[in-house]
PDB file of C-alpha atoms and ligand atoms in Angstrom:
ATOM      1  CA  UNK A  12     -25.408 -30.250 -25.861  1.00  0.00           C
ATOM      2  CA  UNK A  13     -23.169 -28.911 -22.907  1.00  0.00           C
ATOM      3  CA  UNK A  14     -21.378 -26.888 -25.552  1.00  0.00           C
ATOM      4  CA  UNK A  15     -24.565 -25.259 -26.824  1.00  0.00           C
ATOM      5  CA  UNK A  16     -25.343 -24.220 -23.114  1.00  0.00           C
ATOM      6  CA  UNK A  17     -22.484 -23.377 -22.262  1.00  0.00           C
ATOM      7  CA  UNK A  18     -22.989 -20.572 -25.021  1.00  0.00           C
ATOM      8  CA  UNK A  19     -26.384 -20.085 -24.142  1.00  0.00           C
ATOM      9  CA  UNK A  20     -25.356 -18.781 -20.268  1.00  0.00           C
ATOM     10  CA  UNK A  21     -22.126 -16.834 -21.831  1.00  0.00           C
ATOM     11  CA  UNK A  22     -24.556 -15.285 -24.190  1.00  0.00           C
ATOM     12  CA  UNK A  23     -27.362 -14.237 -21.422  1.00  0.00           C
ATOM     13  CA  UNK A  24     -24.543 -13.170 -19.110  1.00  0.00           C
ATOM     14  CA  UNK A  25     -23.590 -10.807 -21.914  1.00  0.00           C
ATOM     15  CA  UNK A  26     -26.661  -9.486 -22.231  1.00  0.00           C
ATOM     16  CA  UNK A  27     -27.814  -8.895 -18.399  1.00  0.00           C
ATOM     17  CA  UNK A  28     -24.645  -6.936 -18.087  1.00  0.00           C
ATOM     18  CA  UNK A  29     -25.663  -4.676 -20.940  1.00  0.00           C
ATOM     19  CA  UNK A  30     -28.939  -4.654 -19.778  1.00  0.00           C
ATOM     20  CA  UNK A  31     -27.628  -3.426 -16.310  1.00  0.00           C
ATOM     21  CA  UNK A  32     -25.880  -0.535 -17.757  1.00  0.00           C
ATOM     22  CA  UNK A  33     -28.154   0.718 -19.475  1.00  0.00           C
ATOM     23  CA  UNK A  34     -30.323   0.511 -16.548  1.00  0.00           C
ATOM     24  CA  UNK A  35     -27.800   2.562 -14.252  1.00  0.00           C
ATOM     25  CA  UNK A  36     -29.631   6.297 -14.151  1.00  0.00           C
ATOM     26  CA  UNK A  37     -28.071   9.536 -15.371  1.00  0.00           C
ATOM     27  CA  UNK A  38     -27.756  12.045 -12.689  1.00  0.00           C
ATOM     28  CA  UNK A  39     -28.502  15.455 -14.246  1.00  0.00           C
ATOM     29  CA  UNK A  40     -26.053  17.813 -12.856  1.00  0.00           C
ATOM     30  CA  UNK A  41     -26.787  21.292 -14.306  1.00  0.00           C
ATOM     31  CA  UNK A  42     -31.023  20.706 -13.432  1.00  0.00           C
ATOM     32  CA  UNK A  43     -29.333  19.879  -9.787  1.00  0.00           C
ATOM     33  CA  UNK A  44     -27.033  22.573  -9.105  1.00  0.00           C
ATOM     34  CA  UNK A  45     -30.745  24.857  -8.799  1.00  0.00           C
ATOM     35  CA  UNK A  46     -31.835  23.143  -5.993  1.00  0.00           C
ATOM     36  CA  UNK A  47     -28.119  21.325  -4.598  1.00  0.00           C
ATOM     37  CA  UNK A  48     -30.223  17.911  -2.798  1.00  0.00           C
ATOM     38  CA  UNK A  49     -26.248  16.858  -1.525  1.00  0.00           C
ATOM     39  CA  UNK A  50     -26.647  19.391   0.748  1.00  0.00           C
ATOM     40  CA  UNK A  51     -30.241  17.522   2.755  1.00  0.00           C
ATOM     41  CA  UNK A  52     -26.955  14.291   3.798  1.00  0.00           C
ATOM     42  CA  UNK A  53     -24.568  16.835   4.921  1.00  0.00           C
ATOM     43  CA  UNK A  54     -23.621  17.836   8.846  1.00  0.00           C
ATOM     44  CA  UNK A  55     -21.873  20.604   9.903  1.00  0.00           C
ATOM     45  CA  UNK A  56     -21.921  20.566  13.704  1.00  0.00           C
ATOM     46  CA  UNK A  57     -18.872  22.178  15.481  1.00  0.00           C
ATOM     47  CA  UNK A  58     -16.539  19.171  16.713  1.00  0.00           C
ATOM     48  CA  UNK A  59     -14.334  19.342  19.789  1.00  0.00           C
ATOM     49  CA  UNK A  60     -10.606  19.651  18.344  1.00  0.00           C
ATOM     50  CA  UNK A  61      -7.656  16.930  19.291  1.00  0.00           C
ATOM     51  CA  UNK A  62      -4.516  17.774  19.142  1.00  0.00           C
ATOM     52  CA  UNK A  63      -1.920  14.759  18.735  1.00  0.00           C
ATOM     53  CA  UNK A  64       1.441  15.653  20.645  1.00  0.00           C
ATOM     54  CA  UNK A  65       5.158  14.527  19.275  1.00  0.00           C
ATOM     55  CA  UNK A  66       4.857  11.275  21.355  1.00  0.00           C
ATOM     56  CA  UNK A  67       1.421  10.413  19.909  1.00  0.00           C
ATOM     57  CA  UNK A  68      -0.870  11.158  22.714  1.00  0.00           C
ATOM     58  CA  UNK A  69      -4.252  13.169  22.025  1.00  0.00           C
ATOM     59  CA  UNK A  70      -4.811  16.556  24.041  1.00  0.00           C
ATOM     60  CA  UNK A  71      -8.034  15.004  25.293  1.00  0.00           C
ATOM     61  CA  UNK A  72      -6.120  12.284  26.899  1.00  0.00           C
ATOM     62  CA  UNK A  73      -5.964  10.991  31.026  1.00  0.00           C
ATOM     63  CA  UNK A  74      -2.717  10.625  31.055  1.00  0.00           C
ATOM     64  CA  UNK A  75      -1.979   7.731  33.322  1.00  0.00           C
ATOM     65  CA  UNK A  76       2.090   7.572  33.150  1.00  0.00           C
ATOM     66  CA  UNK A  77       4.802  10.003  30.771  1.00  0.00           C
ATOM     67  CA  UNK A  78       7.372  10.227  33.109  1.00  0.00           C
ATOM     68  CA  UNK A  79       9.211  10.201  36.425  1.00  0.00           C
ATOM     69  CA  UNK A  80       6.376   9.460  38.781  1.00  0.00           C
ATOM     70  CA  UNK A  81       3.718   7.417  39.710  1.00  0.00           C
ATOM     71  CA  UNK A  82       1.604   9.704  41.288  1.00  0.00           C
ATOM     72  CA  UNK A  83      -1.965   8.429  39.205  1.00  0.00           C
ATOM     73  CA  UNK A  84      -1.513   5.005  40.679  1.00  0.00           C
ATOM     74  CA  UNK A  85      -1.521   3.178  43.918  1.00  0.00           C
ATOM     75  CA  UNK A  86      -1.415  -0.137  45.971  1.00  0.00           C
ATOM     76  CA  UNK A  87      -4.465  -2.090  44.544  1.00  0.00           C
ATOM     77  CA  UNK A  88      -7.745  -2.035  47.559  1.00  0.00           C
ATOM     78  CA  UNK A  89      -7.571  -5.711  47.016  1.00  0.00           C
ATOM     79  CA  UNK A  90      -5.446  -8.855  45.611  1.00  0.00           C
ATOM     80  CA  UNK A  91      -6.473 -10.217  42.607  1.00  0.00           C
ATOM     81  CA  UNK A  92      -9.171 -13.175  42.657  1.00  0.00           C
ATOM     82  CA  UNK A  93      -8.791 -16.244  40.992  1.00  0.00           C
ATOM     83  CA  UNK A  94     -12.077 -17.791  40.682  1.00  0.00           C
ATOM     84  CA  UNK A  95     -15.965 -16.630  40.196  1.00  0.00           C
ATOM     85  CA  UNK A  96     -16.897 -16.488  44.137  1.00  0.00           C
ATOM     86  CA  UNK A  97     -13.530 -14.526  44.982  1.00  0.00           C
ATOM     87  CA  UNK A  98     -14.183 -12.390  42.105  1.00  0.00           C
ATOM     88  CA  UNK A  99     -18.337 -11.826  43.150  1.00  0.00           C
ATOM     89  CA  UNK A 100     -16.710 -10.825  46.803  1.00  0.00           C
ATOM     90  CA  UNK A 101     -13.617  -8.960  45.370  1.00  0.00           C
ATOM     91  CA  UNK A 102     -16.342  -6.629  42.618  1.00  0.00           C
ATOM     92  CA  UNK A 103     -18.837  -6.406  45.086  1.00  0.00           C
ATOM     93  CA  UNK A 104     -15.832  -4.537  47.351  1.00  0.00           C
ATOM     94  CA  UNK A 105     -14.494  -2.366  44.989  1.00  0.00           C
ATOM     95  CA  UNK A 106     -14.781   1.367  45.893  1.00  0.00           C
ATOM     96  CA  UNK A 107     -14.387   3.657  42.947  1.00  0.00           C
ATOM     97  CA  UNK A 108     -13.269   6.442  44.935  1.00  0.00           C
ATOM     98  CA  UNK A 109     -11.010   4.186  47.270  1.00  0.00           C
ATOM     99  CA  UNK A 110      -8.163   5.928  48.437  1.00  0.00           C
ATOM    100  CA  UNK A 111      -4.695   3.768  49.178  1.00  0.00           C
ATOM    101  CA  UNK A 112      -1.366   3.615  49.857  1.00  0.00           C
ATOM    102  CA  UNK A 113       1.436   5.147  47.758  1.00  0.00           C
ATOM    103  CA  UNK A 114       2.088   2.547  44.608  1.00  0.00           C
ATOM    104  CA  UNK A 115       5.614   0.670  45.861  1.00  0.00           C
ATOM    105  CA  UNK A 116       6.514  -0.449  42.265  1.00  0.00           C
ATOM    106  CA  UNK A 117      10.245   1.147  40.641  1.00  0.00           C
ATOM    107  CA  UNK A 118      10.099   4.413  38.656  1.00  0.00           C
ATOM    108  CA  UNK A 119      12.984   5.577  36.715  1.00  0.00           C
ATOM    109  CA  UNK A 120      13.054   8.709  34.400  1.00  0.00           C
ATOM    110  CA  UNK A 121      11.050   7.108  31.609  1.00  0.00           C
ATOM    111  CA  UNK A 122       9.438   3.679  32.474  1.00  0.00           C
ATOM    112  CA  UNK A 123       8.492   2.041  35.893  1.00  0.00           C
ATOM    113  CA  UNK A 124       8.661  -1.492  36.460  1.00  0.00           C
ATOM    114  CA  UNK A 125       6.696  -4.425  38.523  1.00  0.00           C
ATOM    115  CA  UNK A 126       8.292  -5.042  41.980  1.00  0.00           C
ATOM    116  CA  UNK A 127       8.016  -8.147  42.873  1.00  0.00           C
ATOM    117  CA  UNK A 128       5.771  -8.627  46.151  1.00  0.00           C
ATOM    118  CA  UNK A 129       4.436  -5.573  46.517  1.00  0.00           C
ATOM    119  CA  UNK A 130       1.127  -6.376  44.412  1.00  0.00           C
ATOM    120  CA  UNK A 131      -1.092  -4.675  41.734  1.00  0.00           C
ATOM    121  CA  UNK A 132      -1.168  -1.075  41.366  1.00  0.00           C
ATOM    122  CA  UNK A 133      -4.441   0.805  40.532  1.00  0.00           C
ATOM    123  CA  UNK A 134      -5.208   4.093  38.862  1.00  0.00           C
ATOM    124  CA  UNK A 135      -6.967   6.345  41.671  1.00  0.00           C
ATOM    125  CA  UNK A 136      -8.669   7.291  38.774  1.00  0.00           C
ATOM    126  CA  UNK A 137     -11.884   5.211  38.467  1.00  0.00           C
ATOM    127  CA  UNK A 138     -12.772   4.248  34.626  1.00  0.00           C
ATOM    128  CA  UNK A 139     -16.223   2.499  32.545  1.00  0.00           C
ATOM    129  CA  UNK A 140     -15.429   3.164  28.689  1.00  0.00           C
ATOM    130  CA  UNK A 141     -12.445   4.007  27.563  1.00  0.00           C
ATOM    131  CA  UNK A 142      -9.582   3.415  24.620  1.00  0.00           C
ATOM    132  CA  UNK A 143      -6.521   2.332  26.408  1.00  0.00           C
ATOM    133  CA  UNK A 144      -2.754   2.829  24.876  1.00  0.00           C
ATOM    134  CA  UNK A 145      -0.103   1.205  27.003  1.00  0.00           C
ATOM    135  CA  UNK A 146       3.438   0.096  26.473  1.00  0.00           C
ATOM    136  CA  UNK A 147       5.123  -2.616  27.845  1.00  0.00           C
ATOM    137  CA  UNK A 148       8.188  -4.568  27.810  1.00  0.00           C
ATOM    138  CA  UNK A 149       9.625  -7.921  28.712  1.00  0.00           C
ATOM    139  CA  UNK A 150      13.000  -8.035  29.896  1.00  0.00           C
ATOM    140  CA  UNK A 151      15.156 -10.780  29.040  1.00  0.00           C
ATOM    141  CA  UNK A 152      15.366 -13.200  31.524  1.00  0.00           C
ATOM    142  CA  UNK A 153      17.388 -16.761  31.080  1.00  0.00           C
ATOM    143  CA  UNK A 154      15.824 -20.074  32.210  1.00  0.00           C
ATOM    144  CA  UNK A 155      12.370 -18.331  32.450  1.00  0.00           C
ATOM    145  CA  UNK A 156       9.262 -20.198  30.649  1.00  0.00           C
ATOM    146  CA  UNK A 157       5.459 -20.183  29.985  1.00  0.00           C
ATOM    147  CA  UNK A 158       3.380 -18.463  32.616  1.00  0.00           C
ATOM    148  CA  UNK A 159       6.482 -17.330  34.413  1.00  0.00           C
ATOM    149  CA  UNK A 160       8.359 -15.381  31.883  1.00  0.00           C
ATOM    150  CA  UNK A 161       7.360 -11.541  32.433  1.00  0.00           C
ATOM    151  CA  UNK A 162       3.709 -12.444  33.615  1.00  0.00           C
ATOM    152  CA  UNK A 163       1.418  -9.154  34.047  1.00  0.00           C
ATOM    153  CA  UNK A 164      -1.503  -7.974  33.137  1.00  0.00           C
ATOM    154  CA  UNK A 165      -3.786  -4.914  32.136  1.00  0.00           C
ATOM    155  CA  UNK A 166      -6.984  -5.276  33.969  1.00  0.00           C
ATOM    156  CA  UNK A 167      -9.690  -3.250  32.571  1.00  0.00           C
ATOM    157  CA  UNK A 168     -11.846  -2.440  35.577  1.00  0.00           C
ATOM    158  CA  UNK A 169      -9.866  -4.096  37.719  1.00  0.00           C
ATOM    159  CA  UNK A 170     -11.142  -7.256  36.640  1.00  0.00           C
ATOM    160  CA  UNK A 171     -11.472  -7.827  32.600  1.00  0.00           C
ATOM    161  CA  UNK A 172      -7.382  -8.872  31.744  1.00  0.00           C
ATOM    162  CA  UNK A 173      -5.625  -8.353  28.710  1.00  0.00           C
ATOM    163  CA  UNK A 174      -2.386 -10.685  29.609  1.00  0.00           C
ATOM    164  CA  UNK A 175       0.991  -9.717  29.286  1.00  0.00           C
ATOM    165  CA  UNK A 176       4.050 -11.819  28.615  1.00  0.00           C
ATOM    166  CA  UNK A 177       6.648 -12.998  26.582  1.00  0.00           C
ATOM    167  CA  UNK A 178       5.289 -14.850  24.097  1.00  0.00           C
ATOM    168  CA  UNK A 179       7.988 -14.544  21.090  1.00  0.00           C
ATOM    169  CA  UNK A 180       9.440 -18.201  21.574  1.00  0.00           C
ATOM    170  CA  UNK A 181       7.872 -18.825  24.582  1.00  0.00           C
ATOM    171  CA  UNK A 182       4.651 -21.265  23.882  1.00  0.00           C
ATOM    172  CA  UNK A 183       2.154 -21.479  26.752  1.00  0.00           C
ATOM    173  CA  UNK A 184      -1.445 -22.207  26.516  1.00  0.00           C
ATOM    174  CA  UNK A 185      -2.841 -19.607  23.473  1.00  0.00           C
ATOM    175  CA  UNK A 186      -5.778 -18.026  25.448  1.00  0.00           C
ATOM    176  CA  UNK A 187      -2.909 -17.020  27.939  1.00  0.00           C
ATOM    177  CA  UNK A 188      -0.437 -15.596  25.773  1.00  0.00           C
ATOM    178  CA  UNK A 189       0.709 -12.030  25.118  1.00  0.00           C
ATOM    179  CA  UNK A 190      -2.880 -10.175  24.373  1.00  0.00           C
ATOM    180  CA  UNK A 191      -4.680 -13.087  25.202  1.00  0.00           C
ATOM    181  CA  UNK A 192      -8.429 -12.201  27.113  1.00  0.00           C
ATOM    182  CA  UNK A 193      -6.999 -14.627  29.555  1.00  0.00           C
ATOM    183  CA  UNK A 194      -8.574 -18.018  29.332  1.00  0.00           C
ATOM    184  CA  UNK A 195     -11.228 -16.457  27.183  1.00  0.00           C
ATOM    185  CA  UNK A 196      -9.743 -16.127  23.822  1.00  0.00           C
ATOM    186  CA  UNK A 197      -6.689 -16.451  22.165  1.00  0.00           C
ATOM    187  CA  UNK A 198      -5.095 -13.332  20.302  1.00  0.00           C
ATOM    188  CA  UNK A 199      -5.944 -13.777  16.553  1.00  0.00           C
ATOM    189  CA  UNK A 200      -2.384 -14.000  15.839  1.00  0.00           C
ATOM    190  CA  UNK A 201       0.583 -13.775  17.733  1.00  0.00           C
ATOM    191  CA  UNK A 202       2.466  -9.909  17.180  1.00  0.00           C
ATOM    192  CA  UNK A 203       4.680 -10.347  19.948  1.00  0.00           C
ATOM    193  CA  UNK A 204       8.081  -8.349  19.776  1.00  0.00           C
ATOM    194  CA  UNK A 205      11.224 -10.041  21.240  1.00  0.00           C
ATOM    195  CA  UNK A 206      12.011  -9.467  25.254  1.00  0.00           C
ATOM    196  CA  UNK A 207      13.687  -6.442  25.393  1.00  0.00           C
ATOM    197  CA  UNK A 208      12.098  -4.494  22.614  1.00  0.00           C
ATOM    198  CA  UNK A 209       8.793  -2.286  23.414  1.00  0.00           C
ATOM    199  CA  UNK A 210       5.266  -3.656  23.028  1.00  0.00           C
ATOM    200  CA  UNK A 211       1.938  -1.971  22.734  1.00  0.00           C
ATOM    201  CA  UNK A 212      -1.601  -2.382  23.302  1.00  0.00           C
ATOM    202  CA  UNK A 213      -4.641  -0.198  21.689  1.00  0.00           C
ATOM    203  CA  UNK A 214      -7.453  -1.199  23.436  1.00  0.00           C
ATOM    204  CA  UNK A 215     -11.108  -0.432  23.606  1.00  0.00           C
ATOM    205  CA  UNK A 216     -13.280  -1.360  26.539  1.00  0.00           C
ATOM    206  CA  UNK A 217     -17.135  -0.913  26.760  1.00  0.00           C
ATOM    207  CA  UNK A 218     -17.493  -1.698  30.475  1.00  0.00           C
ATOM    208  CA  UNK A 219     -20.844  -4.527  31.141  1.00  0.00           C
ATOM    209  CA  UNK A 220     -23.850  -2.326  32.503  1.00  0.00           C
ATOM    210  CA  UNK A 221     -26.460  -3.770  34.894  1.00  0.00           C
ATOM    211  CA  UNK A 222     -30.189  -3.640  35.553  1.00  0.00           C
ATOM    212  CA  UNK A 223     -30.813  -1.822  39.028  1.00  0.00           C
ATOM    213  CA  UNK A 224     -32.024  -5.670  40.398  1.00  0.00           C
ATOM    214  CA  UNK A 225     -27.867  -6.567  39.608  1.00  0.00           C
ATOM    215  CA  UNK A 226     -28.991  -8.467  36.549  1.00  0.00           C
ATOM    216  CA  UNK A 227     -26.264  -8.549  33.984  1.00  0.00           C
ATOM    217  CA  UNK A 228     -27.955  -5.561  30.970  1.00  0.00           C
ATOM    218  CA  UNK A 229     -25.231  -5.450  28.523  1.00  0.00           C
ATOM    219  CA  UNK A 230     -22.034  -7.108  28.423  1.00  0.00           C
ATOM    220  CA  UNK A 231     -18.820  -6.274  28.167  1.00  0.00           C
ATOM    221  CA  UNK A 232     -16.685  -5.949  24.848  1.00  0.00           C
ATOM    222  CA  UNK A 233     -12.427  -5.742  23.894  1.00  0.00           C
ATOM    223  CA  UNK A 234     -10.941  -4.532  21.075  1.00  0.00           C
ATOM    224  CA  UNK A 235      -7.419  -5.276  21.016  1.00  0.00           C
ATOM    225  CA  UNK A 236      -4.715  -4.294  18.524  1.00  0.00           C
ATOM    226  CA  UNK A 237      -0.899  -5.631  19.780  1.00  0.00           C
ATOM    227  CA  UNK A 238       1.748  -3.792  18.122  1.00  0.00           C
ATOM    228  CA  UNK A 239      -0.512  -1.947  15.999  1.00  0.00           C
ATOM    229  CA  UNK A 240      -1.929  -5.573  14.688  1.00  0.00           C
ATOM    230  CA  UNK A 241      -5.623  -6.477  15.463  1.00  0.00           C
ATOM    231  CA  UNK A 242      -6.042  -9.197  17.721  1.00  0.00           C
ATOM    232  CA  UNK A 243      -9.349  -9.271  19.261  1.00  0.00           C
ATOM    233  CA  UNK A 244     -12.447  -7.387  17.445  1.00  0.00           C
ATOM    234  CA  UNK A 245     -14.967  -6.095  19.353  1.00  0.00           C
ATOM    235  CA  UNK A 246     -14.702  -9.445  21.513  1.00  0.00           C
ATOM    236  CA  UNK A 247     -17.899 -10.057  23.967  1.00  0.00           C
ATOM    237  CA  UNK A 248     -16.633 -11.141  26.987  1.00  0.00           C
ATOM    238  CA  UNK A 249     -18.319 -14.056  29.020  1.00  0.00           C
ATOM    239  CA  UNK A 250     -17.616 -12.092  32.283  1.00  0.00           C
ATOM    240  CA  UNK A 251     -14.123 -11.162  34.643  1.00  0.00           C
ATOM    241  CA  UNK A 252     -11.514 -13.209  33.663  1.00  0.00           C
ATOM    242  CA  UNK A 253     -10.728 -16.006  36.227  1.00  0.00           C
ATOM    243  CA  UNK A 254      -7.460 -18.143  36.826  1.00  0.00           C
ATOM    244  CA  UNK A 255      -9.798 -20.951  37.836  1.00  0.00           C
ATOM    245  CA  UNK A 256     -13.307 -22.256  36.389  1.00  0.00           C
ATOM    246  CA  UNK A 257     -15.913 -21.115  34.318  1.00  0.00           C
ATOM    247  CA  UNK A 258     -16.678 -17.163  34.310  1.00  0.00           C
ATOM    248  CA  UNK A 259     -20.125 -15.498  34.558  1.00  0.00           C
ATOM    249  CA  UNK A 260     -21.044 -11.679  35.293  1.00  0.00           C
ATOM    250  CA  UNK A 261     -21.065 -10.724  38.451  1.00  0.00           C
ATOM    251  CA  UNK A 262     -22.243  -7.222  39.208  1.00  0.00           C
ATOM    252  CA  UNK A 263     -19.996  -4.286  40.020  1.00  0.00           C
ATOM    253  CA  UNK A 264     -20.043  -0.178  40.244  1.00  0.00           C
ATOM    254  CA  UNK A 265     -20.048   1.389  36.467  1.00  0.00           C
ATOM    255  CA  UNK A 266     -16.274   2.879  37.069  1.00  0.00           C
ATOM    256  CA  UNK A 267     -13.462   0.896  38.538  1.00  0.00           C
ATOM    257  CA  UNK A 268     -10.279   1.553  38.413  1.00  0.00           C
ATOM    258  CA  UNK A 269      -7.478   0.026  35.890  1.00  0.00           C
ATOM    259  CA  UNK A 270      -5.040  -2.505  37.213  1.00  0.00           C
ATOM    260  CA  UNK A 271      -1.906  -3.532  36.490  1.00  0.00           C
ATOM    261  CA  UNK A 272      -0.573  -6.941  37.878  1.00  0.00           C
ATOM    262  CA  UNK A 273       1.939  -7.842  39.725  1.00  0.00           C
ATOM    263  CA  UNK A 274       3.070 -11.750  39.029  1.00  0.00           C
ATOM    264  CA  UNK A 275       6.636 -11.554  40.467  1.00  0.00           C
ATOM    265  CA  UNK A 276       8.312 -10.469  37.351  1.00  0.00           C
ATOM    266  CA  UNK A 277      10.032  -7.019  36.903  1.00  0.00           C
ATOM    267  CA  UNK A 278       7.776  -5.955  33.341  1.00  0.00           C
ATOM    268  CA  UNK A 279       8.097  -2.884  32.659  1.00  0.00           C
ATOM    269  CA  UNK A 280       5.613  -0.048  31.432  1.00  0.00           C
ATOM    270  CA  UNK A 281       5.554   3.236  29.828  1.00  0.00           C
ATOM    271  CA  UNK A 282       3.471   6.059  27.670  1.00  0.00           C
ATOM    272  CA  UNK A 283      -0.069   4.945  29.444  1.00  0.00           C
ATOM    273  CA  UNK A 284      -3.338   6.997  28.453  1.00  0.00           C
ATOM    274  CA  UNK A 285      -6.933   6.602  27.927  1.00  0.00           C
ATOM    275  CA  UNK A 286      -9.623   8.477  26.734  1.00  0.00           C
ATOM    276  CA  UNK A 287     -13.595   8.052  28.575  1.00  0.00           C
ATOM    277  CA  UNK A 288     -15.724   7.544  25.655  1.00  0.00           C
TER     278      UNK A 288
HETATM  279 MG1   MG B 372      -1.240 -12.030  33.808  1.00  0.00          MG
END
């Protein structure tokens, strides 16, 4: 009996299939060309042009670091919090337009690095939107572990972090490893590069928007690919990242700038730019 249905569904498979081709429609093409219905799906709009320079960076770029200076950055307006009611004080703060001192980190001809001390830097640039490319590296440094081997961090609008650090032999909790969304969610996979060699991060930001009453609207979302592997898609996060407790949204202007974190180790960065989208 199984045998004889066994048949039975091979047999009707067989059949649907042919069925189904016979059923696919013939497209005409010689009746068509008299009236051309493609052309009803097609747009042909002007785009803006990009240009892609030898060291990868689109002509419609902010350029945020190339080389020699630091001039787009400066001393952060304020530390950075650590849990929710800091962090509803800190955003509430936050000046877009806030002008500060001179950014006290080390530049040399083709990368600066984190001095130790002297705290965050921030773009003067303020920023909601944007795809981020930024390069980093952790220098090799013996008897340093976890949290405290080349600790920094890319904080989208001053507040959102994308961590930084080694993490190639260096285990530490996964949602604060290298591209974690720190204590939020763990990269995907870990793409780290040995201390010493260059890192990226491609990242794309859409910055939370809020009712006029404060009310969280929309929240905010990271895409994060670490050495051109994707590690976080289109993440929604559950509000700023916080080194203690639970987060939740608290409100904040629609541009803030980017910040890069000082946590006493000398990383180092290079080839930053963003585009507003
Ligand atoms: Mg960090």
């Amino acid at each position: 009996v199984i045998k004889v249905m066994q048949r039975l569904c091979v047999f009707s498979v067989l059949l649907c299939s042919l069925v189904h081709a016979e059923k696919i429609p013939q497209i005409d093409w010689r009746m068509l060309e008299q009236t051309k219905p493609w052309e009803a799906t097609e747009q042909w709009e002007d785009l803006s042009t990009v240009r892609i320079n030898t060291s990868g960076v689109p002509s419609d770029a902010i350029v945020l670091f190339e080389h020699g200076a630091l001039d787009k950055w400066q001393r952060a307006q304020w530390p950075i919090p650590a849990d929710l009611a800091q962090t509803a004080a800190t955003a509430a703060l936050m000046e877009p337009d806030y002008v500060g001192d001179a950014a006290a980190w080390d530049v040399s001809k083709n990368f600066f690095q984190v001095k130790a001390g002297t705290g965050a830097i921030a773009s003067k640039q303020a920023f909601g939107n944007i795809q981020l490319h930024i390069e980093w590296m952790a220098p090799k440094r013996k008897g340093k572990q976890g949290q405290h081997y080349s600790n920094s961090g890319v904080f989208l609008m001053g507040l959102y972090e994308v961590q930084i650090l080694n993490s190639f032999d260096n285990p530490t909790y996964s949602n604060g490893q290298a591209a974690s969304i720190y204590k939020q969610r763990a990269p995907s996979v870990n793409a780290s590069r040995e201390p010493n060699e260059w890192q990226s991060y491609d990242i794309v930001f859409t910055a939370p928007t809020f009712h006029p009453s404060k009310e969280l609207n929309t929240p905010a979302y990271l895409t994060v690919i670490h050495n051109g592997v994707l590690v976080h898609n289109h993440v929604e996060l559950k509000g700023p990242t916080l080194y203690i407790g639970e987060s939740e949204y608290v409100y904040h202007a629609p541009k803030l700038p980017l910040i890069l974190q000082d946590h006493g180790d000398p990383v180092r960065f290079r080839n930053i730019w963003l585009r507003e989208f």
